[in-house]
Coordinates of C-alpha atoms in Angstrom, one line a residue:
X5 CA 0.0 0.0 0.0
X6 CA 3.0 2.4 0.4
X7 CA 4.6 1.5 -2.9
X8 CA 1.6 1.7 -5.0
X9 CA 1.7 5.3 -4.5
X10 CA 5.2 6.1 -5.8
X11 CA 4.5 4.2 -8.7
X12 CA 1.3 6.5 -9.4
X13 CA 3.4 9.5 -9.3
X14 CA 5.6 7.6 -12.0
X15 CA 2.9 7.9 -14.9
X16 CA 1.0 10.9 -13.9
X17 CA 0.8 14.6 -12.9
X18 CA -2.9 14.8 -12.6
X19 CA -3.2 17.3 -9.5
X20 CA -6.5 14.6 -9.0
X21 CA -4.3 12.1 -9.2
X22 CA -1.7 13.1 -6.5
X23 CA -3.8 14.4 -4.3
X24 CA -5.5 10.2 -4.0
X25 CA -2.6 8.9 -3.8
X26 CA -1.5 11.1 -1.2
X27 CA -4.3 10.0 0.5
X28 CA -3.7 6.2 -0.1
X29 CA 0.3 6.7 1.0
X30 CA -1.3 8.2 4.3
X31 CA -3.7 5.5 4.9
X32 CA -0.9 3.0 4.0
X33 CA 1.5 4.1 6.8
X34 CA -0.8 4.8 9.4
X35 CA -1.7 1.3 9.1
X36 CA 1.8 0.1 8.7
X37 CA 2.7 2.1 12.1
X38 CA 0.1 1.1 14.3
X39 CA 0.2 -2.4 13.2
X40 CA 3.7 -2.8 12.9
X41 CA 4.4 -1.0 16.3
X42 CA 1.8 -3.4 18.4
X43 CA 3.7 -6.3 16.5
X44 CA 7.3 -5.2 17.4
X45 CA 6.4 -4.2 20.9
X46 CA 5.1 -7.6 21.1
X47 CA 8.0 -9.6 20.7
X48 CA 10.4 -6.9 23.3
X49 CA 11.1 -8.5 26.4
X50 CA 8.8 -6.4 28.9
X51 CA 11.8 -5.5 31.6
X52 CA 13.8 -4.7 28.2
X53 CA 10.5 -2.4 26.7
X54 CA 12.5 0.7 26.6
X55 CA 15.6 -0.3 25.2
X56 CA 14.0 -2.4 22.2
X57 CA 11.5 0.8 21.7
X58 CA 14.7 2.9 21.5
X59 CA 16.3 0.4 18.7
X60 CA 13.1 0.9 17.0
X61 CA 13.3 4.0 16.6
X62 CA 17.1 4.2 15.4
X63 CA 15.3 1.6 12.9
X64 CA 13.1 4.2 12.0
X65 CA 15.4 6.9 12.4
X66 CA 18.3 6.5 10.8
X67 CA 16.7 5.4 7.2
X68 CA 14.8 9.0 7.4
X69 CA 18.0 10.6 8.0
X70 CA 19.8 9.1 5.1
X71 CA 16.6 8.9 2.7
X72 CA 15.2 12.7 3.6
X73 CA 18.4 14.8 2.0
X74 CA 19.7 12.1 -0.9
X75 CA 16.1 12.5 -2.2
X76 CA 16.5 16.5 -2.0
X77 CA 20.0 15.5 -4.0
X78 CA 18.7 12.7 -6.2
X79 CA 15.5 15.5 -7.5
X80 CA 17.7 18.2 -8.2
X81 CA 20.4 16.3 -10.1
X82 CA 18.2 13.9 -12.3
X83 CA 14.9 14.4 -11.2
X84 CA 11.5 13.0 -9.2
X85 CA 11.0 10.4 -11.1
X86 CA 14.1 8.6 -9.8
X87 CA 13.0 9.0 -6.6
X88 CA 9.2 7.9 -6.4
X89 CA 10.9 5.0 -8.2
X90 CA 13.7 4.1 -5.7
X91 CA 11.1 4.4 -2.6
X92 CA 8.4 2.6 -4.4
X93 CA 10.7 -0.4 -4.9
X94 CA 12.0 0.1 -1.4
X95 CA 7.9 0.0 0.2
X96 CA 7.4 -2.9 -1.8
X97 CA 10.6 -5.4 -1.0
X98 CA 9.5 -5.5 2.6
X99 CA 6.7 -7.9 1.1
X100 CA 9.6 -10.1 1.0
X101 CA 10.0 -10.5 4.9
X102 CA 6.0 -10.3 5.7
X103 CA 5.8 -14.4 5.5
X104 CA 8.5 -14.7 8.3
X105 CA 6.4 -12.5 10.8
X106 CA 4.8 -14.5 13.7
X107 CA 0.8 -14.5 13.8
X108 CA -0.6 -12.1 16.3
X109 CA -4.6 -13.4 15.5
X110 CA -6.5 -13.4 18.6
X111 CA -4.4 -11.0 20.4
X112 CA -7.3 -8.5 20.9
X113 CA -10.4 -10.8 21.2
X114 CA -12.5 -9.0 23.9
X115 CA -10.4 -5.9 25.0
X116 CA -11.2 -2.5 24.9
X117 CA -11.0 -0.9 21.5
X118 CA -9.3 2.8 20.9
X119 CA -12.3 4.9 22.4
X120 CA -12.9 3.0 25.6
X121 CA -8.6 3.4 26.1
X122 CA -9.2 7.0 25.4
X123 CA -10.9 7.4 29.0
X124 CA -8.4 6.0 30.9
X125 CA -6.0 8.4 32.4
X126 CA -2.9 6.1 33.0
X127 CA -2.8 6.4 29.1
X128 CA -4.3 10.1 28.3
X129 CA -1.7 11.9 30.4
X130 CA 1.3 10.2 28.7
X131 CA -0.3 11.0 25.5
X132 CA -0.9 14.1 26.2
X133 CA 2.4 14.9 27.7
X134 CA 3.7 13.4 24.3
X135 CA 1.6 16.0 22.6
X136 CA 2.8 19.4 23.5
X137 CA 6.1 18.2 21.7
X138 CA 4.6 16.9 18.7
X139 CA 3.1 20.0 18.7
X140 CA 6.2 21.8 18.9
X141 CA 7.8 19.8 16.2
X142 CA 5.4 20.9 13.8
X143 CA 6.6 24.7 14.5
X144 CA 9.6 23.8 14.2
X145 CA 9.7 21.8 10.9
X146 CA 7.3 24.0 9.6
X147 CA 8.5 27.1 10.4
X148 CA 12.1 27.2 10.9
X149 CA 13.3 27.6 7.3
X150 CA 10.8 30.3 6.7
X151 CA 11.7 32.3 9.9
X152 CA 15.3 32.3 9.0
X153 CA 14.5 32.4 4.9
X154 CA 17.4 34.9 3.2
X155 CA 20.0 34.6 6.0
X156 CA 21.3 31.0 5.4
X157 CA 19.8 28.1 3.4
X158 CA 22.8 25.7 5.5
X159 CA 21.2 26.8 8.7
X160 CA 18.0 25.4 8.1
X161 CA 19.8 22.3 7.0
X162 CA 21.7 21.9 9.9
X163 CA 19.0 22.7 12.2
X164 CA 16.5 20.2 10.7
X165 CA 19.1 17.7 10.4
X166 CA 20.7 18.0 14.3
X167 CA 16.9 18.3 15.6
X168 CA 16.4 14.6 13.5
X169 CA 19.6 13.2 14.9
X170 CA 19.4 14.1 18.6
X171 CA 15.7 13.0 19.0
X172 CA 16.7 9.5 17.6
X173 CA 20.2 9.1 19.7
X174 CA 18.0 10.3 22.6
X175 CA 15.0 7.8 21.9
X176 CA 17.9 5.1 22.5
X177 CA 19.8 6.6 25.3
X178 CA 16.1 6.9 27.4
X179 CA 15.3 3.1 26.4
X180 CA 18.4 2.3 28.2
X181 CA 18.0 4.5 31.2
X182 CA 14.2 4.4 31.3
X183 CA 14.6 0.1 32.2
X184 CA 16.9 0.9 35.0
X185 CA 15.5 4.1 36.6
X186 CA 12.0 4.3 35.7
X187 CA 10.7 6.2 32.5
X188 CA 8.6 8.0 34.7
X189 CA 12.4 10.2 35.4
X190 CA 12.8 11.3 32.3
X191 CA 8.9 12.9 31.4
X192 CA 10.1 16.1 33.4
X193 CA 13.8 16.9 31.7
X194 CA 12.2 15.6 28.5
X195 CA 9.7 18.4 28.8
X196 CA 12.0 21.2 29.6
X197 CA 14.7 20.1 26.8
X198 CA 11.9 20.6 24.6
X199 CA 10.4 24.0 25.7
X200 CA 14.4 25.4 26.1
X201 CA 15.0 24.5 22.5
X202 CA 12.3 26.3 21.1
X203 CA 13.3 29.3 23.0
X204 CA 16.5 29.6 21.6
X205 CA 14.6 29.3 17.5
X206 CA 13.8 32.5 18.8
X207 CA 17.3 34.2 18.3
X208 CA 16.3 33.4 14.4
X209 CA 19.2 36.2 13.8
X210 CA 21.9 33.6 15.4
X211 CA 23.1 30.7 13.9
X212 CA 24.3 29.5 16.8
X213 CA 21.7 29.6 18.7
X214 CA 19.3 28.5 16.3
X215 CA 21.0 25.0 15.4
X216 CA 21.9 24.7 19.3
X217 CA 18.1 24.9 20.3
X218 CA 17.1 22.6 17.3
X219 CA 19.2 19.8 18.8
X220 CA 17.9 20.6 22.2
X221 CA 14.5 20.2 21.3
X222 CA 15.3 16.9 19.2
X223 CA 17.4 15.9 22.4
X224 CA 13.8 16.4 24.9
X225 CA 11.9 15.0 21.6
X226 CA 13.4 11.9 21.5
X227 CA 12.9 11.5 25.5
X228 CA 9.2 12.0 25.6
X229 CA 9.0 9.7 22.6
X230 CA 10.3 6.4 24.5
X231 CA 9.3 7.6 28.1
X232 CA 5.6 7.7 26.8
X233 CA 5.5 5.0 24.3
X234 CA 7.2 2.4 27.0
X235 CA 4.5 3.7 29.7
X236 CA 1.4 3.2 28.3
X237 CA 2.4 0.2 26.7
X238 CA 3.5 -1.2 30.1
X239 CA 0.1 -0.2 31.6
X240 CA -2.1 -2.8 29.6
X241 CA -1.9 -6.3 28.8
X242 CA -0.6 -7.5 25.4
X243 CA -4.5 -7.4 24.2
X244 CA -4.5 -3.6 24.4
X245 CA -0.8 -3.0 22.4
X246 CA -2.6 -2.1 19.0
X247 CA -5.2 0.6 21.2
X248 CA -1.8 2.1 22.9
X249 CA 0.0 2.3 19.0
X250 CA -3.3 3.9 17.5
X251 CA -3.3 6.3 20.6
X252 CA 0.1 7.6 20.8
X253 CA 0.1 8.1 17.0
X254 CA -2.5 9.6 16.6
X255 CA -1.0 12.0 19.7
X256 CA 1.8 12.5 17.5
X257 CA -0.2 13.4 14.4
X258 CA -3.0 16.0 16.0
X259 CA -0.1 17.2 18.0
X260 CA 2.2 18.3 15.1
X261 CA -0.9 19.2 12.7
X262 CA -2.3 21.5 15.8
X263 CA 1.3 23.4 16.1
X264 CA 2.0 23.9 12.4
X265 CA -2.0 25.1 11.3
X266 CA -2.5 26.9 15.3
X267 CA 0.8 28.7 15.5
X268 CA 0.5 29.3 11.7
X269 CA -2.7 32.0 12.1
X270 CA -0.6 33.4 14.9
X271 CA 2.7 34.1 13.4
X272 CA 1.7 37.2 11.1
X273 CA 0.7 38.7 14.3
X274 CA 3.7 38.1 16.4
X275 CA 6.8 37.1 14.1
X276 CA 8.6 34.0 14.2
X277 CA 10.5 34.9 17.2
X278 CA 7.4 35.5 19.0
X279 CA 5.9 32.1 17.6
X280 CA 8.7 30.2 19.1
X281 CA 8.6 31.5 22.3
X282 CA 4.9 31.2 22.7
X283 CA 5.4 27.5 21.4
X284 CA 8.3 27.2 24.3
X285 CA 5.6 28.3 26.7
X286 CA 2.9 26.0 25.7
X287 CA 5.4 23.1 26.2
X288 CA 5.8 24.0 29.4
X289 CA 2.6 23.4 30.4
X290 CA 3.4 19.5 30.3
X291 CA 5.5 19.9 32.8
X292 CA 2.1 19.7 35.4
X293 CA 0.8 15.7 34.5
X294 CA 4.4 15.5 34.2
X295 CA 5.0 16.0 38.0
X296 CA 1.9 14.3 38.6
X297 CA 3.0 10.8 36.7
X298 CA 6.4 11.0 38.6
X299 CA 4.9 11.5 41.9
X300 CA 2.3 8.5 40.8
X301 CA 5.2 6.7 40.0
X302 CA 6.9 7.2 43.6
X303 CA 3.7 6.4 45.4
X304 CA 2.9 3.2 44.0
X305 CA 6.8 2.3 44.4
X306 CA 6.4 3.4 48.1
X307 CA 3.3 1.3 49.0

């Protein structure tokens, strides 16, 4: 389902056309990712959750990082065609390994689908935690290269690329620390890396400053993607794995769609600089269930 749509942008540039495969690409992944991540999460020893999730997502990560700037490279030497064809062939060779998976039927006969999960708190504070820096993601990939547009087309670059790269290295660092010391720990300095980083997109004049708070950001980013990922999916049985995928994704989607289209209206009225800071604000605000999850954490240890 994700390759059928690179190979529809081979033949045709109907604006029609683009715009339904677009859709079918999107539909394709978010299957692919909430599936794929119940499956993986499925097979990660549970005292080892963290550290498998982190591997995951230098799984994930690493391919982006790679894939994201050749294509840039690969379109402006010979083309697009080149490159829907290189990732359509790519989508469609995992077919290859799909046999070899192990069946997962029957893990979620009888448990509570993605709406009844909704209610329960143990998984919307995570999730919403998660949120506020999805939502400050989408700022700052949206946002960045425009606010500092005419200065330096490297900076943006940079920025984007050292945001990408510290989020995944931190994803793996907090598995590994999360399974010794709680993930609980690192919801708090996950949230403030965050909201620091996008202060500092603020100085949009520095370079500095503006590839330093990038990395922070992807530094909290990557943090608050394996602290809450690893925590709600520790806080159900293996029948609700596929609710806690659908949940935190979607988390991450509304999250980065809500910052780029919310701070969007707002930026003609108070700059880019002003965007980013209010951003950096917002985040802080997670800083409250935060707390509360930690000291939840320390009670139930205590009893």
């Amino acid at each position: 389902m994700l390759g059928a749509p690179a190979l529809a942008l081979l033949v045709s540039s109907n604006p029609a056309v683009l715009i339904g495969v677009s859709i079918v690409r999107g539909a394709g992944f978010a299957v692919t990712t909430v599936a794929g991540g119940a499956l993986t999460v499925a097979l990660i020893p549970p005292e080892r959750r963290g550290e498998g999730l982190g591997l995951i997502g230098i799984v994930g990560g690493v391919p982006a990082l790679v894939a994201l700037p050749a294509g840039v490279w690969i379109a402006a030497h010979w083309g697009f065609r080149p490159v829907f064809a290189a990732t359509a062939v790519a989508a469609l060779l995992v077919l290859v390994v799909l046999p070899g998976l192990p069946d997962q039927r029957g893990l979620e006969g009888g448990a509570p689908g993605v709406l009844s999960r909704l209610g329960e708190r143990a998984l919307l504070r995570p999730a919403i935690i998660f949120s506020a820096s999805t939502m400050a993601a989408g700022v700052l990939v949206t946002f960045l290269p425009l606010a500092i547009a005419g200065r330096s087309a490297a900076v943006a670059t940079i920025a984007l690329f050292a945001q990408a790269a510290a989020a995944t290295l931190a994803r793996w660092a907090a598995g590994k620390t999360g399974d010794r010391r709680g993930h609980t720990v690192l919801l708090g300095p996950g949230v403030a890396l965050a909201a620091a980083g996008m202060a500092a997109l603020a100085a949009t004049s520095s370079p500095v400053l503006v590839i330093a708070g990038a990395t922070t950001f992807g530094m909290g980013f990557g943090l608050l993607q394996n602290a809450t990922l690893t925590l709600m999916y520790a806080r159900v049985p293996g029948s609700g794995h596929t609710a806690v995928s659908a949940i935190w994704n979607a988390a991450y989607d509304a999250g980065m769609g809500a910052g780029a289209i919310g701070m969007g209206l707002l930026a003609g009225c108070v700059g880019y600089p002003g965007m980013f800071l209010l951003t950096a604000a917002l985040a802080v605000t997670a800083l409250l269930p935060a707390r509360r999850e930690r000291a939840q954490s320390h009670g139930s240890q205590g009893r």
